[in-house]
Coordinates of C-alpha atoms in Angstrom, one line a residue:
Chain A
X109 CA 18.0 39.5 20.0
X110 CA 18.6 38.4 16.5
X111 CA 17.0 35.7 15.6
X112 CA 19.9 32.6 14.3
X113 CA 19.4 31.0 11.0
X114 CA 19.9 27.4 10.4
X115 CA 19.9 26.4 6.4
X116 CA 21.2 22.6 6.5
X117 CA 20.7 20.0 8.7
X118 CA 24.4 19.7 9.5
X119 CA 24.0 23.3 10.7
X120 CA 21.2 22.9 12.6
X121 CA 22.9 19.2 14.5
X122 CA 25.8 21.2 14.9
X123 CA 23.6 23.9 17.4
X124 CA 21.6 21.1 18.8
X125 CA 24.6 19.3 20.4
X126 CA 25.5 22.6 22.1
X127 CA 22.1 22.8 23.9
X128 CA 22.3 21.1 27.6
X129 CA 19.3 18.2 27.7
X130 CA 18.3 20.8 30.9
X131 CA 17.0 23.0 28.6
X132 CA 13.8 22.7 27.3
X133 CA 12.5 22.7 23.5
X134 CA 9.5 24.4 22.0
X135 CA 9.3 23.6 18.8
X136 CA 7.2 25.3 15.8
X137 CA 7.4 23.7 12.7
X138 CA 5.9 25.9 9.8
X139 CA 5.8 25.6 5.8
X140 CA 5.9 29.8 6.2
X141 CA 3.6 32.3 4.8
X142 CA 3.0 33.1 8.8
X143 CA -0.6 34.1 10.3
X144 CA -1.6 34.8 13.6
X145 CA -2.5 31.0 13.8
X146 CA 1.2 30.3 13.8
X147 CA 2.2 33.1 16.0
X148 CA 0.3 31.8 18.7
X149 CA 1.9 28.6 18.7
X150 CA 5.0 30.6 18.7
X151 CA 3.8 32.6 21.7
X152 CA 2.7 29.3 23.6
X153 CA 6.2 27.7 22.9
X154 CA 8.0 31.0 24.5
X155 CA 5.8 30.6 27.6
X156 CA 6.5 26.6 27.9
X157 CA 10.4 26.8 27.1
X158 CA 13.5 27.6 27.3
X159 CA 14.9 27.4 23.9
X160 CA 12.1 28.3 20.9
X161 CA 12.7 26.6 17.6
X162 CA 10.7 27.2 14.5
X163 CA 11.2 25.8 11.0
X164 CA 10.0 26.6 7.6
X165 CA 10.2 24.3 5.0
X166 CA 7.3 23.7 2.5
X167 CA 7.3 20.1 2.3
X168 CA 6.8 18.3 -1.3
X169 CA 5.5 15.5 -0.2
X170 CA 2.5 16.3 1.3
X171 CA 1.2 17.8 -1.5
X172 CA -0.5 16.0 -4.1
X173 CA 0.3 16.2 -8.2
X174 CA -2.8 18.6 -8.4
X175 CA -2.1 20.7 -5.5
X176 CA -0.6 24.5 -4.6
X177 CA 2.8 23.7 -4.0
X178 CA 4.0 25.9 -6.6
X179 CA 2.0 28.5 -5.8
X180 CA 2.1 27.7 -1.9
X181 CA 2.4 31.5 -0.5
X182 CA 6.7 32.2 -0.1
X183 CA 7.8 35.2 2.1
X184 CA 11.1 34.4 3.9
X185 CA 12.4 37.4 5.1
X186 CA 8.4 38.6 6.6
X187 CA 8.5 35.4 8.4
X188 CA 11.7 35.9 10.0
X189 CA 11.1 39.3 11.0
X190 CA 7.6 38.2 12.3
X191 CA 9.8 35.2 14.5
X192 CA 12.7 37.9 15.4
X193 CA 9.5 39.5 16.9
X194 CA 8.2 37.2 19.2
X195 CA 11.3 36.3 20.3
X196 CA 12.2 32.9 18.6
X197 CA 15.7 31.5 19.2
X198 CA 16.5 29.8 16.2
X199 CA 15.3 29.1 12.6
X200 CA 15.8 26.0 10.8
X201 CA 14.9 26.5 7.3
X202 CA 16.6 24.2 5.2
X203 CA 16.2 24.7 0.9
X204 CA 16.2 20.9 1.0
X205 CA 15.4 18.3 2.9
X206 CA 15.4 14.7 0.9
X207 CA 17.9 13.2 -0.9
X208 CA 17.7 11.9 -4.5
X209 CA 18.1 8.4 -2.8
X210 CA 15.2 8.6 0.0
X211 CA 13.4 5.8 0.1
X212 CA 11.3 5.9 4.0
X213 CA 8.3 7.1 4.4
X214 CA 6.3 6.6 7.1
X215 CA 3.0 5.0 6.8
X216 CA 0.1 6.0 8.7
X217 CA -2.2 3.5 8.3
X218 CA -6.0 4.4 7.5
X219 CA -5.5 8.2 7.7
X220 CA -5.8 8.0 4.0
X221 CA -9.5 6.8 4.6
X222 CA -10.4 9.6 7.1
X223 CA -12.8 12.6 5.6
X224 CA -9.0 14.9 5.0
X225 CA -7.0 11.8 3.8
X226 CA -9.6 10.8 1.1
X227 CA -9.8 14.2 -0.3
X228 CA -5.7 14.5 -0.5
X229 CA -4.8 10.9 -0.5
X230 CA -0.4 11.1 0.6
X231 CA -1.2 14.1 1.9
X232 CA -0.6 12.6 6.2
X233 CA 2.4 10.0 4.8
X234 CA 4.1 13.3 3.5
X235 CA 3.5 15.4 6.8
X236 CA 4.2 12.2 9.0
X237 CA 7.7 11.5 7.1
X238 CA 8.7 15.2 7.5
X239 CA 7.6 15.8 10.9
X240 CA 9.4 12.3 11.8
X241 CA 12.3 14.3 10.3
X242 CA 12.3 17.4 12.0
X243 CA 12.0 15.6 15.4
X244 CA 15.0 13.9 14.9
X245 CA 16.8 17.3 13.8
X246 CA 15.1 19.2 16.5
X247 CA 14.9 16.4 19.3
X248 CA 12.1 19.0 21.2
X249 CA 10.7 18.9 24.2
X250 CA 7.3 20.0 23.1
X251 CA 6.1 20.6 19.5
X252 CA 3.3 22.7 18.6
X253 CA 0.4 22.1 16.2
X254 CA -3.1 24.4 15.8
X255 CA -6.6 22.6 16.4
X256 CA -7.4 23.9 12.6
X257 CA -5.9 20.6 11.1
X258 CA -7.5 18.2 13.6
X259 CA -6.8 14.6 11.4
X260 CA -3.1 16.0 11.4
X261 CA -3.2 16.7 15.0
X262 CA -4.5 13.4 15.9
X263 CA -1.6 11.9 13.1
X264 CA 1.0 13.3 15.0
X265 CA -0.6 12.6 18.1
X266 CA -0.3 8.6 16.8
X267 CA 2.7 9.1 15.6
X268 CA 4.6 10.3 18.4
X269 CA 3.1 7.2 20.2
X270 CA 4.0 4.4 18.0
X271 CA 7.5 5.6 17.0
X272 CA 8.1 6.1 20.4
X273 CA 9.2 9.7 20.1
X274 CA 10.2 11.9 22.9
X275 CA 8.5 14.7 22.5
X276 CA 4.8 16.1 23.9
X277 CA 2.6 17.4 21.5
X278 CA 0.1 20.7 22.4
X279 CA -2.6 21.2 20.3
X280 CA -3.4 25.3 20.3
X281 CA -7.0 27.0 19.8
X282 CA -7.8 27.7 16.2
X283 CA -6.9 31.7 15.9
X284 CA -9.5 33.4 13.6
X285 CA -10.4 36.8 11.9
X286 CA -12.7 39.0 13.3
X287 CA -15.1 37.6 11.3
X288 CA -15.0 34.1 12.3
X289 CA -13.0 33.1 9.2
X290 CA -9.9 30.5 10.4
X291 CA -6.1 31.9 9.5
X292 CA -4.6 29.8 6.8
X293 CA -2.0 30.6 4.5
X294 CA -4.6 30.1 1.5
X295 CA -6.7 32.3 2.9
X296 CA -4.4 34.9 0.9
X297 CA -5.6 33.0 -2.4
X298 CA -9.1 35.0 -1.9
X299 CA -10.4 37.5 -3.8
X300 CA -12.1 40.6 -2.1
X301 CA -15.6 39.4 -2.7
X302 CA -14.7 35.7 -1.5
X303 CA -13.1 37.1 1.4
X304 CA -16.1 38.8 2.5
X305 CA -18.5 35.7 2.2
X306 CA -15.6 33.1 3.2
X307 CA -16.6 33.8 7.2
X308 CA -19.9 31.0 5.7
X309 CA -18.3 28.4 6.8
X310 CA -17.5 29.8 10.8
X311 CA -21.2 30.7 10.2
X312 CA -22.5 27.1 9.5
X313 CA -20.5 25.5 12.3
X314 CA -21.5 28.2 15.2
X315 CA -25.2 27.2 13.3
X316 CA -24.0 23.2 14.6
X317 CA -23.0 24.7 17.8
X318 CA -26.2 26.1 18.6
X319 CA -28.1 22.8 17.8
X320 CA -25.4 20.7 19.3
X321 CA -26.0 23.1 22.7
X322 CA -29.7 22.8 22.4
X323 CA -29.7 18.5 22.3
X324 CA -26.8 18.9 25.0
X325 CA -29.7 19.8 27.7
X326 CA -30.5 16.0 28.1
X327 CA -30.7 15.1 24.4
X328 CA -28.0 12.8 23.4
X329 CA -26.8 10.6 21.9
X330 CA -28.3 12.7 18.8
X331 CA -28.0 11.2 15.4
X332 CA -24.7 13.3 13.5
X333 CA -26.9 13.6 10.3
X334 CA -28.7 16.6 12.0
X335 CA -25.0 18.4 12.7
X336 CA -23.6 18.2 9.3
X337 CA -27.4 18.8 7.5
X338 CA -27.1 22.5 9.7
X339 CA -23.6 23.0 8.1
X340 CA -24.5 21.5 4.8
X341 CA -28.2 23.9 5.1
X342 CA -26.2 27.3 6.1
X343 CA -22.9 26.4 3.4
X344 CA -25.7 26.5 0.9
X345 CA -27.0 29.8 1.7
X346 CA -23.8 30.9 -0.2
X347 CA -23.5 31.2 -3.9
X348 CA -19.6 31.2 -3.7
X349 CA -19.2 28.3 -2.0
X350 CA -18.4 26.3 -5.3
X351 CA -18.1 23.1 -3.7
X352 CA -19.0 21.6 -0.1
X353 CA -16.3 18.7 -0.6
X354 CA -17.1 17.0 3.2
X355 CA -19.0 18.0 6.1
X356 CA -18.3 15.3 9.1
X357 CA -19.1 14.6 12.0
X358 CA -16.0 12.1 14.1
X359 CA -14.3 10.8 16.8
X360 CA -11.9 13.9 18.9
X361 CA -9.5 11.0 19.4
X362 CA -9.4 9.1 15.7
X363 CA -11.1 11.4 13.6
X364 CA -13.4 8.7 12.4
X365 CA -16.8 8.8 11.5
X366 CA -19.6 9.2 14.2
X367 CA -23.4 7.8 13.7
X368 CA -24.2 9.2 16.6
X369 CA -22.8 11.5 18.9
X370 CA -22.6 10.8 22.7
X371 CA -21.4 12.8 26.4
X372 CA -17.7 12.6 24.7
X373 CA -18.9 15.0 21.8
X374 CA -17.7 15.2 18.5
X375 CA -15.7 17.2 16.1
X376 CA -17.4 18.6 13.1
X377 CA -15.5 19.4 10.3
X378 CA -15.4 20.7 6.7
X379 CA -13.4 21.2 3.6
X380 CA -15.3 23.7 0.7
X381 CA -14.2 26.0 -2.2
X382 CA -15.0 29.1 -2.1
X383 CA -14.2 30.2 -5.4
X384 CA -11.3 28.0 -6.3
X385 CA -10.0 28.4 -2.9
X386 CA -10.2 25.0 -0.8
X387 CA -10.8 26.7 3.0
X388 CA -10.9 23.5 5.9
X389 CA -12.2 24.4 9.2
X390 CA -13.5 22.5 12.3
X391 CA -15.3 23.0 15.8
X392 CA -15.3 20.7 19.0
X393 CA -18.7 19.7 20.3
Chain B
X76 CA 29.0 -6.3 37.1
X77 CA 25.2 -7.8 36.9
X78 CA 23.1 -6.6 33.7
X79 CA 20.8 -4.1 34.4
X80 CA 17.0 -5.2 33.0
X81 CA 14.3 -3.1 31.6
X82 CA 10.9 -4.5 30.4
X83 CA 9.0 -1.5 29.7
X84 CA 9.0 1.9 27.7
X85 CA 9.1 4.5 30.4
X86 CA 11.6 2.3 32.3
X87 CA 14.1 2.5 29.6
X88 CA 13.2 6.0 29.3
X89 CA 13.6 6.7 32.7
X90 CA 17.1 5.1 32.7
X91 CA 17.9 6.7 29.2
X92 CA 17.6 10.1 31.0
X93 CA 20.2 10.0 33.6
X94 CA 23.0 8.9 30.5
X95 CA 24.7 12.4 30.1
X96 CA 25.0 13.1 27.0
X97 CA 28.9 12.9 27.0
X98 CA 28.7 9.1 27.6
X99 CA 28.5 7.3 24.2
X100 CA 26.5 4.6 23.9
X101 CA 26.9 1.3 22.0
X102 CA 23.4 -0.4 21.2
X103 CA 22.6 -4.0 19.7
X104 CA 19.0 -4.6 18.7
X105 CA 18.1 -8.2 19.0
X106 CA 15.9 -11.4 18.6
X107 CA 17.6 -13.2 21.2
X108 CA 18.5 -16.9 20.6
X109 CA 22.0 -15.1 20.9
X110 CA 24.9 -16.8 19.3
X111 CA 28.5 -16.0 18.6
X112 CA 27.6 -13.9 15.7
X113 CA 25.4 -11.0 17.8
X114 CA 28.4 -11.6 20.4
X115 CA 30.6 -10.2 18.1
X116 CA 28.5 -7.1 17.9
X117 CA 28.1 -7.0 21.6
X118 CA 32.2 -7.3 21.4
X119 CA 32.1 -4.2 19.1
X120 CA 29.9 -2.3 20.6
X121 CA 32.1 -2.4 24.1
X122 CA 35.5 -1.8 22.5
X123 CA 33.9 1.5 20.9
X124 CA 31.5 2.9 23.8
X125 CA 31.0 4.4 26.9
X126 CA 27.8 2.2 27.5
X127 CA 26.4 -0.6 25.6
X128 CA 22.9 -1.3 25.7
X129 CA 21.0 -4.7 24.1
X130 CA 17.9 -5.5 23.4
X131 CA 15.7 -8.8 23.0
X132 CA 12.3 -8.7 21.4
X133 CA 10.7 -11.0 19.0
X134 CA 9.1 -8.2 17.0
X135 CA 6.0 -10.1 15.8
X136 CA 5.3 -7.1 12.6
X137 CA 9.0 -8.4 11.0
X138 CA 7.5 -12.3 10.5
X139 CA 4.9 -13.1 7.5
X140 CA 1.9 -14.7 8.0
X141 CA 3.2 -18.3 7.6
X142 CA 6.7 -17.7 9.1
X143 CA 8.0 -19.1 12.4
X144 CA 7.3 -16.3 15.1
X145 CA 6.1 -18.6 16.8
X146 CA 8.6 -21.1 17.2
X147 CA 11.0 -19.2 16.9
X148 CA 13.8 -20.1 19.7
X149 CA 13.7 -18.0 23.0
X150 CA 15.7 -18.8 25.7
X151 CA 16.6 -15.4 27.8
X152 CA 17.4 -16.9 31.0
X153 CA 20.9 -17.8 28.5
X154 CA 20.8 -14.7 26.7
X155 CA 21.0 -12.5 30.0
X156 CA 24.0 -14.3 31.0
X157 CA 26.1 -14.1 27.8
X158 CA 25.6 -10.2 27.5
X159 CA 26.6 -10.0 31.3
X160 CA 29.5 -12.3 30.5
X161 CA 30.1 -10.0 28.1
X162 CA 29.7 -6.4 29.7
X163 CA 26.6 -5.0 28.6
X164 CA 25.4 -2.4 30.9
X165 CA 21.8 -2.2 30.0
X166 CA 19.4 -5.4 28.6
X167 CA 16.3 -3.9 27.2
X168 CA 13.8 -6.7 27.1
X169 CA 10.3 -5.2 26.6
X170 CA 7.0 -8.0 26.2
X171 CA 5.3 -6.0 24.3
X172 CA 6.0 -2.8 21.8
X173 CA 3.2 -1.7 19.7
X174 CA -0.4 -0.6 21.5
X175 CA -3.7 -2.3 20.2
X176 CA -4.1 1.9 18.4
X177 CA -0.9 1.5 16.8
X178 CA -1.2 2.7 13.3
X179 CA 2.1 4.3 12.1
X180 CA 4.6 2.1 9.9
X181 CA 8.1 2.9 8.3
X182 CA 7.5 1.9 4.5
X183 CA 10.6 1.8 3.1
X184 CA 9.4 2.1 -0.5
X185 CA 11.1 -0.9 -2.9
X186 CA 12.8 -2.7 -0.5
X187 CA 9.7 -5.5 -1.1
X188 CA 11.2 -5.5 -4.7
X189 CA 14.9 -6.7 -3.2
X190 CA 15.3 -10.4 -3.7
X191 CA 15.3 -11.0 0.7
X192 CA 12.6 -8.1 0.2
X193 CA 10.4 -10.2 -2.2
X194 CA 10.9 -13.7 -0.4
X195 CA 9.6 -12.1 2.8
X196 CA 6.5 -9.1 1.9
X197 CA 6.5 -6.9 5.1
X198 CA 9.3 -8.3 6.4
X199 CA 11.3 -4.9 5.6
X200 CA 8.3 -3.0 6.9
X201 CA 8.5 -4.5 10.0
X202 CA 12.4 -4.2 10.8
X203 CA 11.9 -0.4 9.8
X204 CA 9.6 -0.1 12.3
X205 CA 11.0 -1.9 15.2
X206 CA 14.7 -0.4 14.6
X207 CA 12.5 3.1 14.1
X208 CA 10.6 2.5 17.6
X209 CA 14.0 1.5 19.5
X210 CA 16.4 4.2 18.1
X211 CA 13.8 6.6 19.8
X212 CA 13.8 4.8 23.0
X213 CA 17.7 4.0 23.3
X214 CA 19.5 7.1 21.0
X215 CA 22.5 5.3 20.8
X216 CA 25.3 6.8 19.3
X217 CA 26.2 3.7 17.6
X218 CA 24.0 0.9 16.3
X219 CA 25.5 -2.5 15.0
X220 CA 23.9 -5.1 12.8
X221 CA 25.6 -8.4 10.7
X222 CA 26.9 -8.3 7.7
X223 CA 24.6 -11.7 7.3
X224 CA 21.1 -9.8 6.9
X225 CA 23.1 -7.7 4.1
X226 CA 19.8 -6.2 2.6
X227 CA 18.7 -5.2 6.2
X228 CA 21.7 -3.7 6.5
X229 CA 21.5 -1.7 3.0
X230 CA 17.9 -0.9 4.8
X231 CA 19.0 0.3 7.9
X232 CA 21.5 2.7 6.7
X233 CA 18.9 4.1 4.4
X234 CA 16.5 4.6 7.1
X235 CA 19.1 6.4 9.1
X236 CA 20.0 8.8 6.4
X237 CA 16.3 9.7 5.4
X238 CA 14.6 10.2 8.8
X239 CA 17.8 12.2 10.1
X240 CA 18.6 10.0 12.8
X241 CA 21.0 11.0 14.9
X242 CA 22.8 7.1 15.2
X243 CA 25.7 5.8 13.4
X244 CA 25.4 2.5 12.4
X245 CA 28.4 -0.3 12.2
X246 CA 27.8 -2.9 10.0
X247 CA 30.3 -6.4 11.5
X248 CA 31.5 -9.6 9.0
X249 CA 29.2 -12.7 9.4
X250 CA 30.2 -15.1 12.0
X251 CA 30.9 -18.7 11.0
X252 CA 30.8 -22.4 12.7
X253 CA 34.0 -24.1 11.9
X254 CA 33.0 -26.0 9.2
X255 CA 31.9 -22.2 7.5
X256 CA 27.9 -22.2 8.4
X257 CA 27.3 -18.7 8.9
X258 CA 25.8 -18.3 12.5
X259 CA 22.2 -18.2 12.7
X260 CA 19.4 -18.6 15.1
X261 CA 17.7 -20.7 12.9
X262 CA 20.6 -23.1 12.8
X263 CA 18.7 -24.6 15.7
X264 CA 16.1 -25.8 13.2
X265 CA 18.4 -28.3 11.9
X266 CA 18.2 -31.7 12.2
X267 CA 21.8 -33.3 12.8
X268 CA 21.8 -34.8 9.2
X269 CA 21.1 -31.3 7.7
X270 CA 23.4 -29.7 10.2
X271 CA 26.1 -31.6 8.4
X272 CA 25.2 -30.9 5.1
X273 CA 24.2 -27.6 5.4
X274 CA 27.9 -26.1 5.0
X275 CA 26.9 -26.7 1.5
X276 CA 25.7 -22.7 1.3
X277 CA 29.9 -21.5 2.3
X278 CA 31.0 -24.5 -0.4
X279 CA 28.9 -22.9 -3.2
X280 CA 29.6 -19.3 -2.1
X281 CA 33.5 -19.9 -1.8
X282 CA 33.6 -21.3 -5.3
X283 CA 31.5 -18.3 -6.4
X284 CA 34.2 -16.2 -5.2
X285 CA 36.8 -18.2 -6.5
X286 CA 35.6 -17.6 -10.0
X287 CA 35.1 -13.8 -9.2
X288 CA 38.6 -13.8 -8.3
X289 CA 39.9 -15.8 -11.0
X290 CA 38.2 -13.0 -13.2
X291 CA 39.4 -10.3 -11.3
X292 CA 42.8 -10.7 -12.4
X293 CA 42.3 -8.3 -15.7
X294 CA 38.5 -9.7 -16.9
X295 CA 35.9 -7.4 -15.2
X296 CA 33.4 -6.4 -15.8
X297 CA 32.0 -9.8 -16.0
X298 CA 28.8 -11.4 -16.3
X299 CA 27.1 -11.8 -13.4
X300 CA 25.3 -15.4 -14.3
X301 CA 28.5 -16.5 -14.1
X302 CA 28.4 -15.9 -10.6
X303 CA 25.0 -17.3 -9.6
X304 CA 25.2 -20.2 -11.5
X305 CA 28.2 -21.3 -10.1
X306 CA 26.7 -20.9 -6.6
X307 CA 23.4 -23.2 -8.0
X308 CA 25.8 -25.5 -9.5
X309 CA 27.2 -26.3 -6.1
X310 CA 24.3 -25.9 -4.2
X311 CA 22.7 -28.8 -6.3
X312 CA 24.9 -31.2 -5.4
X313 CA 23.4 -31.6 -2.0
X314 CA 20.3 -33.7 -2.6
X315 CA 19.2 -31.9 1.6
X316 CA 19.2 -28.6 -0.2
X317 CA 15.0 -28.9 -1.0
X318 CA 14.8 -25.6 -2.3
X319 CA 16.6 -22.6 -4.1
X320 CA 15.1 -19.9 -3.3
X321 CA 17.1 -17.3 -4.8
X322 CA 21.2 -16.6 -5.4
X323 CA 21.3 -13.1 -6.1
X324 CA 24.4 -10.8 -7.8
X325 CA 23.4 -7.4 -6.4
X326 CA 24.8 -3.6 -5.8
X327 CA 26.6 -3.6 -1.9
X328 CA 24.9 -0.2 -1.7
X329 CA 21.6 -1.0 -2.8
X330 CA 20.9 -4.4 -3.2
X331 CA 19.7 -3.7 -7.0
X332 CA 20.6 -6.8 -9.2
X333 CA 23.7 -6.2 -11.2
X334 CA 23.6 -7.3 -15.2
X335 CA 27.6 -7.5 -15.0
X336 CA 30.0 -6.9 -12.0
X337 CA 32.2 -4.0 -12.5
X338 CA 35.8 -2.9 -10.1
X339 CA 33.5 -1.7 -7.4
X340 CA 32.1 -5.3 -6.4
X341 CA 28.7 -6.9 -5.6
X342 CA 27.2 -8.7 -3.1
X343 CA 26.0 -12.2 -3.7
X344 CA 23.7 -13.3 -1.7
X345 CA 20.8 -16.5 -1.3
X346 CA 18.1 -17.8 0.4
X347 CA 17.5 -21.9 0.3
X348 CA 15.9 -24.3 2.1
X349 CA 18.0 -27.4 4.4
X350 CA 15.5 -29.5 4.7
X351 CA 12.4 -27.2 5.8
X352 CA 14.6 -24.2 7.3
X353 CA 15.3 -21.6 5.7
X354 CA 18.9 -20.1 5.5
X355 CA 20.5 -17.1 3.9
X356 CA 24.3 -16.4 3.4
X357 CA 26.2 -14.0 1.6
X358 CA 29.7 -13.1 0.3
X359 CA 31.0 -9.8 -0.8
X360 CA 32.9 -9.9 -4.0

């Protein structure tokens, strides 16, 4: 089956008014540059639906003035093939998608103070407007997101909930290299020797694991300090990480900080350069 | 035919999904304290739709900090029995809307800076949000709102076009008393002396337009002070009037103040004070 192409959001309402409301939705949405993180969201929206619908758009406003949107990773017609592949129904992948007028944005209040939203302040109010934007286009049954970004899973989690929107969210297993290292898009912006060392960071959170596992057996609540001083201690090991810009320790369901972590456990997450490459990762305790 | 109720989310929802999507549905958000003009857009909404749906909710995140959500009038024992009266299928009536987690607001960026916008921080924020919240909820095919709350309406068709929403929206003319009081549920506010008086706002916008007119006949563009100080001038013959807040001479698309009024028209608009309640009234030139 070839896979349809949708370019405007005219096109794309034009094939959603054809689809019954029996049907369900599994929705994808991508900024392209596809990895085997995205594919498996693709392959758990084929399983769960009827219809699968993936977008690629790379979306201006979540970027900020210093950050890769220029240089964001392009590769349209790989994509595609890679969607063709798994078996995707139709691709929305508009060139545009604000007008010179737009004025809405949705505010997600205190996300910008959250360990991800202080290091790219804008960055959730850009994802929350444009995934508010491709729910309305795409009106999905389920929408699928990866457990790699875990403040923007919990974002859309939110925002589906206060806007009221129709649509379950799934959150899918982060997919990794063989190495440990996380897919990610950026991941391309490594050099050979970065590459090699970049796995560090699944290093120093399987390093919080093991302590995390070892205070499990009757220990808690444990103060977080000791997590993020195991992933700080191992990140350090490294001489190419350049930068350890957060190591936290939060809340699964708000993503805010933890003192202390309790029988609910934690997430632990990160955001370092290694090289010039910012690499973000996480791990559920 | 007796009104069908709904008080929660998932009831609506529930009802929401038996609608086929053939049917066409007519929706009018509201405040309750209904009067004859949301009757007119109850009147609208049936002559255009397959169903018609209402709503009544005082949407506490619309009202500042010193404004009158809590007196403000609520009577929906009355309300219920005009919308039956008047053939609405559906009444959604939720009590409450946002959950103590809710963090996700529509900021609809410079609409604070609008004259209505300025008088009333958040107030814009707030309708955003509500109208965001129950367009997900209903879906309507057709929304309708008064030409009275003309920068709300400027906001809502923004809001539409920039998160994609799938909703038309009908803007209806203002609805007058006799004596040329635009309809309002704060009319009830008035004390019979100021009730009286209080047709002072139509006097000083009919003059307004009178002048425009005059001009019209070969003299535009013309200055737009002309304009608002003819509406002051008449305004300030009423010694009830305690309070000018603004008389604006803005864009009908945007609401942006207009130096001089061109062949394509303005809006001029004003909030004042009868006595202690606050009233606003426009005119389109």
């Amino acid at each position: 089956m070839t896979i349809n192409l949708h370019k405007t959001i005219p096109a794309f309402r034009a094939l959603r008014r054809t689809i019954s409301p029996e049907k369900s939705i599994g929705f994808v949405p991508t900024m392209g540059a596809l990895h085997a993180g995205h594919l498996s969201l693709v392959e758990a929206a084929r399983k769960d639906n009827d219809i699968v619908v993936a977008s690629i758009y790379v979306n201006p406003t979540q970027f900020g003035p210093n950050e890769d949107l220029d240089k964001y990773p392009r590769q349209f017609e790989a994509d595609r093939k890679l969607l063709e592949e798994l078996g995707v129904d139709h691709l929305f992948c508009p060139s545009e998608m604000y007008t010179k007028n737009h004025r809405c944005f949705v505010d997600p209040v205190g996300f910008d103070d959250l360990r991800e939203g202080s290091a790219r302040p804008g960055h959730f109010r850009g994802v929350a407007t444009i995934v508010t934007k491709l729910f309305n286009i795409v009106k999905p049954t389920r929408a699928y997101f990866g457990q790699k970004d875990a403040a923007q899973c919990v974002l859309i989690k939110r925002l589906v909930e206060d806007f009221d929107m129709d649509t379950e969210i799934r959150v899918m297993p982060t997919v990794r290299e063989n190495d440990g290292l996380a897919m990610s898009s950026r991941n391309a912006y490594l050099s050979d020797e970065e590459r090699v060392v970049a796995n560090i960071i699944y290093k120093s959170l399987s390093a919080a694991k093991e302590v995390f596992e070892g205070a499990f057996a009757g220990n808690l609540p444990m103060d977080s300090n000791i997590i993020s001083e195991t992933v700080i201690s191992t990140l350090e090991t490294e001489p190419l990480v350049k930068e350890i810009e957060y190591v936290a320790v939060d809340s699964k369901e708000t993503m805010e900080p933890l003192k202390e972590i309790g029988p609910e456990g934690a997430i632990v997450s990160l955001a370092v350069k290694v090289g010039k490459v910012r690499l973000i990762d996480n791990f559920i305790l």
